[in-house]
């Protein structure tokens, strides 16, 4: 008998018909003799709808009340799945995040799990019940306030539970068959991967792949939780995520996939004094505005004026606060101006052993050039090459790279997995 954690995404429980289907699958797992802990996301687009309601009431909802509102979505779906399970004659019990002992930092909207007290979950498992836990939420011990873990946070709830309960596996049920070499909606011949390492999955998620939330992959990697991504609509085998690494050979780097991200905005600080200090000041201000930051580039000045430029990406919803914060410090830092651009996209080629294969970077650039895509910023590491381009060309860039690096399934052949 195994202990299995199952997570169902919003589209898998978008209406009561789907909820009954999911309940049947959960009960079948239980009747096969396993202990089952389930985490369900809010139904369909509930979270977006709740955000919309908040927006109708005020332009600036307080983070605490926003969390009170958003966490209700997962309470609804988990209670309904529990009822559907009970209707099938199996014992079930649903918990909110706080009842289930999910303790987090105080940061509303982006809290991190700091501790798990699984006492109540264990008690219910011991009495033979299927336990349902509302995803994406927890409670801060000090304030007693309810928090959320950031968008897509139910993945993290499931993986944290699997780690705390020492579950045999964490199954993530979604509306695609698993992890692909690229977004199949953009690249029709994208190939399903049978296996992917934590490291590569983490990089794909960080570069914009939506199939697993980034923090959940980090959590799984840190705690060694085996993750199985699969469809809630069929019984295909899906993708295993584990510590086993992809192995590049001397002749061939191991390229796993192409990710894309359109959620960023580019900020350029111009006329920045060239010398030690100003870049640090800019980044300190960006950090103070509580924004993430990516793809930062700066070169020394070539002009006679001793001034330079600094460009970087921030999440689009941080753009205005970051620009406002920088303007406040303009005189002190001594830069001339700021420009901002939301119409950018980022495409990333992810794999292992890329830096030791300089030909990969050249081929990456040649491929984008042939597709007519101008590279505005490029950065490379051992496990990825990322380029910033026009948002309107992102799809072309993804398809060109996916094709040029031979990642696709041959046309007309059933999607086959690579080992
Ligand atoms: N319902 C939340 C969201 O849409 C959390 C999740 O689905 O994982 O982001
Ligand atoms: Mg969701």
XYZ file of C-alpha atoms and ligand atoms in Angstrom:
429
model
C 0.000 0.000 0.000
C 1.325 3.396 -0.996
C 0.584 6.926 0.157
C -0.318 8.979 -2.888
C -0.855 12.737 -3.082
C -2.992 13.789 -6.048
C -3.402 17.370 -7.225
C -6.113 18.418 -9.673
C -5.862 21.720 -11.539
C -8.738 24.142 -12.044
C -9.668 22.905 -15.521
C -9.915 19.324 -14.190
C -12.698 20.441 -11.809
C -14.254 23.200 -13.901
C -17.857 21.960 -13.426
C -19.748 19.449 -11.295
C -19.584 16.787 -14.031
C -15.775 16.968 -13.946
C -15.858 16.992 -10.139
C -17.760 13.692 -10.156
C -15.252 12.208 -12.632
C -12.344 13.298 -10.460
C -14.082 11.829 -7.388
C -14.428 8.478 -9.195
C -10.729 8.444 -9.991
C -9.805 9.287 -6.404
C -12.095 6.570 -5.016
C -10.655 4.032 -7.483
C -7.149 4.848 -6.184
C -8.349 4.398 -2.592
C -10.085 1.103 -3.437
C -6.874 -0.153 -5.021
C -5.568 -0.084 -1.454
C -3.690 3.222 -1.265
C -3.892 6.073 1.205
C -4.926 9.150 -0.743
C -4.424 12.840 0.012
C -5.906 15.227 -2.520
C -5.281 18.892 -3.293
C -7.712 20.621 -5.624
C -7.389 24.047 -7.289
C -10.326 26.427 -7.524
C -12.891 25.488 -10.193
C -12.051 26.698 -13.700
C -11.314 30.414 -13.796
C -12.636 31.092 -10.289
C -9.459 32.803 -9.088
C -9.492 35.220 -12.040
C -13.201 35.874 -11.510
C -12.651 36.642 -7.827
C -9.839 39.018 -8.766
C -12.241 40.670 -11.205
C -14.832 41.137 -8.455
C -12.242 42.749 -6.202
C -11.330 45.067 -9.070
C -14.943 46.135 -9.437
C -15.063 47.154 -5.794
C -11.732 48.961 -5.589
C -8.625 49.660 -7.604
C -6.465 48.865 -4.594
C -7.730 45.921 -2.556
C -5.694 45.305 0.591
C -3.540 42.160 0.345
C -5.118 40.658 3.468
C -8.677 40.889 2.152
C -7.566 39.695 -1.280
C -6.233 36.525 0.345
C -9.470 36.082 2.308
C -11.334 36.321 -0.989
C -9.103 34.147 -3.182
C -8.754 31.286 -0.692
C -12.530 30.795 -0.819
C -12.182 29.367 -4.352
C -10.252 26.331 -3.147
C -12.574 25.845 -0.163
C -15.500 25.477 -2.567
C -13.845 22.978 -4.914
C -12.376 20.782 -2.173
C -15.652 20.586 -0.253
C -17.525 19.655 -3.454
C -15.014 16.923 -4.310
C -15.308 15.611 -0.720
C -19.109 15.448 -1.071
C -18.827 13.693 -4.432
C -16.491 11.115 -2.860
C -18.874 10.569 0.058
C -21.721 10.102 -2.435
C -19.715 7.202 -3.887
C -19.669 5.593 -0.439
C -16.098 6.395 0.593
C -15.180 8.397 3.723
C -13.707 11.824 2.968
C -12.862 14.962 4.886
C -11.828 18.349 3.519
C -9.626 20.903 5.255
C -8.718 24.498 4.599
C -4.970 25.120 4.381
C -4.860 26.387 7.928
C -6.824 23.403 9.290
C -4.408 21.119 7.472
C -1.442 22.744 9.226
C 0.099 24.625 6.307
C 2.095 27.402 8.011
C 3.524 30.199 5.901
C 5.386 33.497 6.016
C 3.237 36.613 6.440
C 3.632 37.885 2.859
C 0.086 38.047 1.486
C -0.193 36.966 -2.138
C 3.235 35.327 -2.233
C 3.684 33.540 1.079
C 6.154 30.692 1.414
C 5.508 27.508 3.345
C 7.703 27.404 6.448
C 6.240 24.458 8.362
C 3.722 21.657 7.954
C 1.842 20.108 10.885
C 0.202 17.026 9.440
C -1.416 15.795 12.676
C -5.016 16.245 11.537
C -4.332 14.878 8.072
C -2.740 11.774 9.630
C -5.688 11.291 11.980
C -8.083 11.226 9.046
C -5.859 8.872 7.037
C -5.711 6.558 10.076
C -9.473 6.326 10.150
C -9.416 5.347 6.492
C -10.630 8.646 5.022
C -9.570 10.318 1.812
C -8.240 13.723 2.898
C -8.772 16.828 0.779
C -6.760 19.968 1.340
C -7.548 23.355 -0.172
C -4.536 24.291 -2.279
C -2.689 27.594 -2.669
C -3.221 28.712 0.939
C -1.927 28.586 4.462
C -1.849 30.570 7.661
C 0.760 32.745 9.314
C 1.376 31.567 12.873
C 2.221 34.967 14.312
C -0.720 36.955 12.907
C -3.195 34.083 12.534
C -4.029 35.508 9.106
C -4.815 33.467 6.006
C -2.257 33.728 3.185
C -1.929 32.611 -0.427
C 1.142 31.130 -2.073
C 1.033 32.970 -5.416
C -0.644 31.952 -8.670
C -0.398 28.251 -9.390
C 0.289 27.662 -5.690
C -1.769 24.470 -5.417
C 1.147 22.607 -7.007
C 3.291 23.747 -4.096
C 0.676 22.697 -1.518
C 0.573 19.205 -3.035
C 4.330 18.800 -3.180
C 4.815 20.185 0.352
C 2.242 17.710 1.649
C 3.918 14.862 -0.207
C 7.241 15.860 1.378
C 5.800 16.213 4.890
C 3.859 12.935 4.689
C 6.779 11.144 2.989
C 4.371 10.132 0.250
C 5.474 7.609 -2.343
C 4.524 9.929 -5.177
C 2.876 13.246 -5.946
C 0.607 13.059 -8.998
C -0.210 16.368 -10.687
C -3.335 15.993 -12.824
C -3.780 18.633 -15.489
C -5.393 19.263 -18.882
C -2.321 18.296 -20.926
C -0.682 14.871 -21.108
C 2.495 15.927 -19.301
C 5.599 18.031 -19.902
C 6.315 18.772 -23.569
C 9.375 19.966 -25.457
C 7.461 23.255 -26.025
C 3.941 24.568 -25.499
C 1.879 22.278 -27.784
C -0.526 25.146 -28.498
C 2.336 26.985 -30.200
C 4.326 24.068 -31.557
C 1.963 21.408 -32.950
C 4.633 18.686 -33.143
C 5.958 19.269 -29.604
C 6.919 15.953 -28.027
C 5.805 14.606 -24.669
C 8.745 13.846 -22.351
C 8.665 10.564 -20.473
C 11.109 11.894 -17.891
C 12.674 15.201 -16.926
C 15.136 16.063 -14.134
C 14.218 18.509 -11.359
C 16.988 20.755 -12.582
C 15.759 20.992 -16.159
C 12.120 21.255 -15.095
C 13.040 24.069 -12.728
C 14.741 25.922 -15.568
C 11.781 25.414 -17.924
C 9.375 26.663 -15.237
C 11.611 29.653 -14.498
C 11.642 30.446 -18.231
C 7.863 30.498 -18.459
C 6.635 26.885 -18.865
C 3.274 26.807 -17.090
C 2.794 23.088 -16.531
C 4.256 23.207 -12.989
C 4.621 26.266 -10.767
C 8.298 27.181 -10.299
C 8.217 27.144 -6.516
C 6.679 23.683 -6.484
C 9.574 22.332 -8.563
C 12.093 23.978 -6.238
C 10.298 22.383 -3.294
C 10.222 18.953 -4.950
C 13.911 19.191 -5.769
C 14.883 20.226 -2.248
C 12.891 17.412 -0.650
C 13.357 14.766 -3.355
C 9.610 14.331 -3.980
C 8.957 12.197 -7.081
C 6.429 14.096 -9.214
C 4.251 12.542 -11.885
C 2.559 15.009 -14.265
C -0.365 13.505 -16.153
C -3.744 14.188 -17.693
C -6.992 14.014 -15.735
C -8.775 13.246 -19.016
C -7.036 10.007 -20.018
C -4.790 7.265 -18.634
C -1.660 8.037 -20.685
C 1.568 7.636 -18.743
C 2.555 11.335 -18.502
C 5.941 12.688 -17.398
C 8.039 11.710 -14.368
C 10.049 14.469 -12.695
C 12.910 13.199 -10.546
C 16.558 13.646 -9.643
C 17.863 11.504 -12.544
C 19.813 13.859 -14.824
C 19.780 14.122 -18.584
C 23.275 13.193 -19.743
C 24.925 15.255 -22.484
C 27.510 13.450 -24.556
C 30.761 14.889 -25.858
C 29.293 15.317 -29.347
C 25.844 16.398 -28.383
C 24.496 18.654 -25.657
C 21.239 17.351 -24.287
C 18.595 19.902 -25.223
C 15.256 19.278 -23.594
C 12.940 22.012 -24.704
C 12.023 25.564 -25.604
C 10.153 27.755 -23.122
C 8.656 31.168 -23.660
C 7.458 33.931 -21.429
C 5.441 36.990 -22.256
C 4.824 38.176 -18.720
C 7.801 40.513 -18.490
C 8.476 44.164 -19.250
C 11.845 45.671 -20.170
C 13.146 48.675 -18.284
C 16.178 50.626 -19.503
C 17.909 53.168 -17.332
C 19.833 55.521 -19.607
C 22.650 57.985 -18.977
C 23.827 56.051 -15.957
C 27.237 57.159 -14.635
C 29.870 54.568 -15.612
C 31.785 53.374 -12.565
C 31.301 51.300 -9.462
C 28.062 51.893 -7.564
C 25.178 53.081 -9.777
C 24.123 49.597 -10.955
C 24.024 48.448 -7.354
C 21.891 51.480 -6.444
C 19.423 50.722 -9.251
C 19.065 47.074 -8.228
C 18.657 48.015 -4.568
C 15.741 50.258 -5.557
C 14.175 47.499 -7.707
C 14.481 45.096 -4.773
C 12.957 47.701 -2.460
C 9.949 47.832 -4.793
C 9.656 44.074 -4.110
C 10.096 43.147 -7.740
C 11.858 40.178 -9.249
C 14.476 40.963 -11.852
C 15.870 39.041 -14.799
C 18.187 39.347 -17.823
C 20.057 42.388 -16.518
C 22.695 43.728 -18.928
C 25.114 46.573 -18.709
C 28.256 47.324 -20.606
C 30.964 49.896 -19.888
C 30.576 53.155 -21.726
C 32.108 53.700 -25.120
C 31.170 57.350 -25.517
C 33.145 60.335 -24.264
C 30.474 61.235 -21.727
C 31.305 58.301 -19.423
C 27.657 57.264 -19.307
C 26.121 53.881 -19.889
C 22.796 52.031 -20.064
C 21.339 49.352 -17.842
C 18.481 47.133 -19.076
C 16.598 44.418 -17.248
C 13.233 42.621 -17.189
C 10.665 42.796 -14.400
C 7.256 41.081 -14.194
C 4.777 43.277 -16.110
C 2.730 43.997 -12.999
C 5.850 45.353 -11.239
C 6.682 47.764 -14.053
C 4.849 50.826 -12.714
C 5.982 50.490 -9.082
C 9.587 49.894 -10.190
C 9.614 52.915 -12.512
C 8.050 55.075 -9.790
C 10.636 53.916 -7.246
C 13.508 54.594 -9.657
C 12.190 58.079 -10.449
C 12.188 58.845 -6.748
C 15.906 58.056 -6.628
C 16.824 59.578 -9.997
C 18.819 62.495 -8.637
C 20.680 60.464 -6.064
C 21.681 57.748 -8.577
C 22.313 60.347 -11.262
C 20.803 58.691 -14.350
C 19.279 60.666 -17.237
C 16.044 58.831 -18.043
C 14.068 55.584 -17.960
C 12.392 53.863 -20.879
C 9.974 50.969 -20.580
C 8.667 48.410 -23.011
C 5.882 45.909 -22.413
C 5.807 44.456 -25.900
C 8.681 42.085 -25.341
C 8.898 38.319 -25.082
C 11.595 35.929 -23.909
C 12.445 32.644 -25.570
C 14.728 30.112 -23.878
C 16.434 26.949 -25.050
C 16.899 24.656 -22.041
C 19.142 21.644 -21.669
C 22.467 20.592 -20.242
C 26.054 21.058 -21.367
C 25.422 24.157 -23.486
C 28.333 26.313 -22.476
C 30.809 23.624 -23.311
C 29.260 23.539 -26.804
C 29.817 27.013 -28.281
C 28.199 25.886 -31.515
C 24.835 25.856 -29.749
C 24.886 29.599 -29.184
C 25.815 30.291 -32.795
C 23.079 27.956 -34.042
C 20.592 29.604 -31.671
C 21.373 33.059 -33.108
C 21.444 31.834 -36.716
C 18.045 30.205 -36.271
C 16.484 33.391 -34.917
C 18.154 35.440 -37.657
C 16.732 33.137 -40.339
C 13.291 33.564 -38.756
C 13.707 37.345 -38.932
C 13.754 37.700 -35.162
C 16.003 40.402 -33.748
C 17.726 39.536 -30.460
C 17.462 42.499 -28.106
C 19.148 40.916 -25.102
C 20.807 37.506 -24.906
C 22.119 35.623 -21.908
C 23.663 32.182 -21.641
C 24.422 29.689 -18.905
C 25.393 26.033 -18.690
C 21.738 24.999 -18.906
C 20.018 27.639 -21.013
C 20.205 30.343 -23.639
C 17.581 33.079 -23.404
C 16.825 35.905 -25.804
C 14.521 38.882 -25.512
C 12.644 39.752 -28.709
C 9.441 41.477 -29.847
C 6.373 39.827 -28.254
C 4.710 39.567 -31.670
C 7.549 37.332 -32.899
C 7.670 35.023 -29.899
C 5.667 32.209 -31.504
C 7.891 32.254 -34.608
C 10.991 32.207 -32.427
C 9.754 29.199 -30.403
C 8.794 27.213 -33.520
C 12.063 28.009 -35.299
C 14.242 26.917 -32.371
C 12.157 23.830 -31.682
C 12.528 22.784 -35.302
C 16.202 23.689 -35.705
C 17.254 21.712 -32.649
C 15.266 18.681 -33.764
C 13.043 18.547 -30.710
C 9.801 17.671 -32.473
C 8.050 14.398 -33.024
C 8.229 13.264 -36.655
C 5.061 14.263 -38.469
C 2.317 11.668 -38.610
C 3.943 9.582 -35.894
C 2.198 9.180 -32.561
C 3.860 11.347 -29.947
C 6.718 9.231 -28.664
C 8.691 9.893 -25.532
C 12.432 10.236 -25.365
C 14.244 8.364 -22.633
N -6.371 28.866 -7.990
C -5.056 29.413 -7.912
C -4.657 30.012 -9.241
O -5.435 29.984 -10.170
C -4.040 28.408 -7.460
C -3.861 27.238 -8.396
O -4.689 26.994 -9.259
O -2.871 26.529 -8.234
O -3.575 30.526 -9.368
Mg -5.936 27.766 -11.031
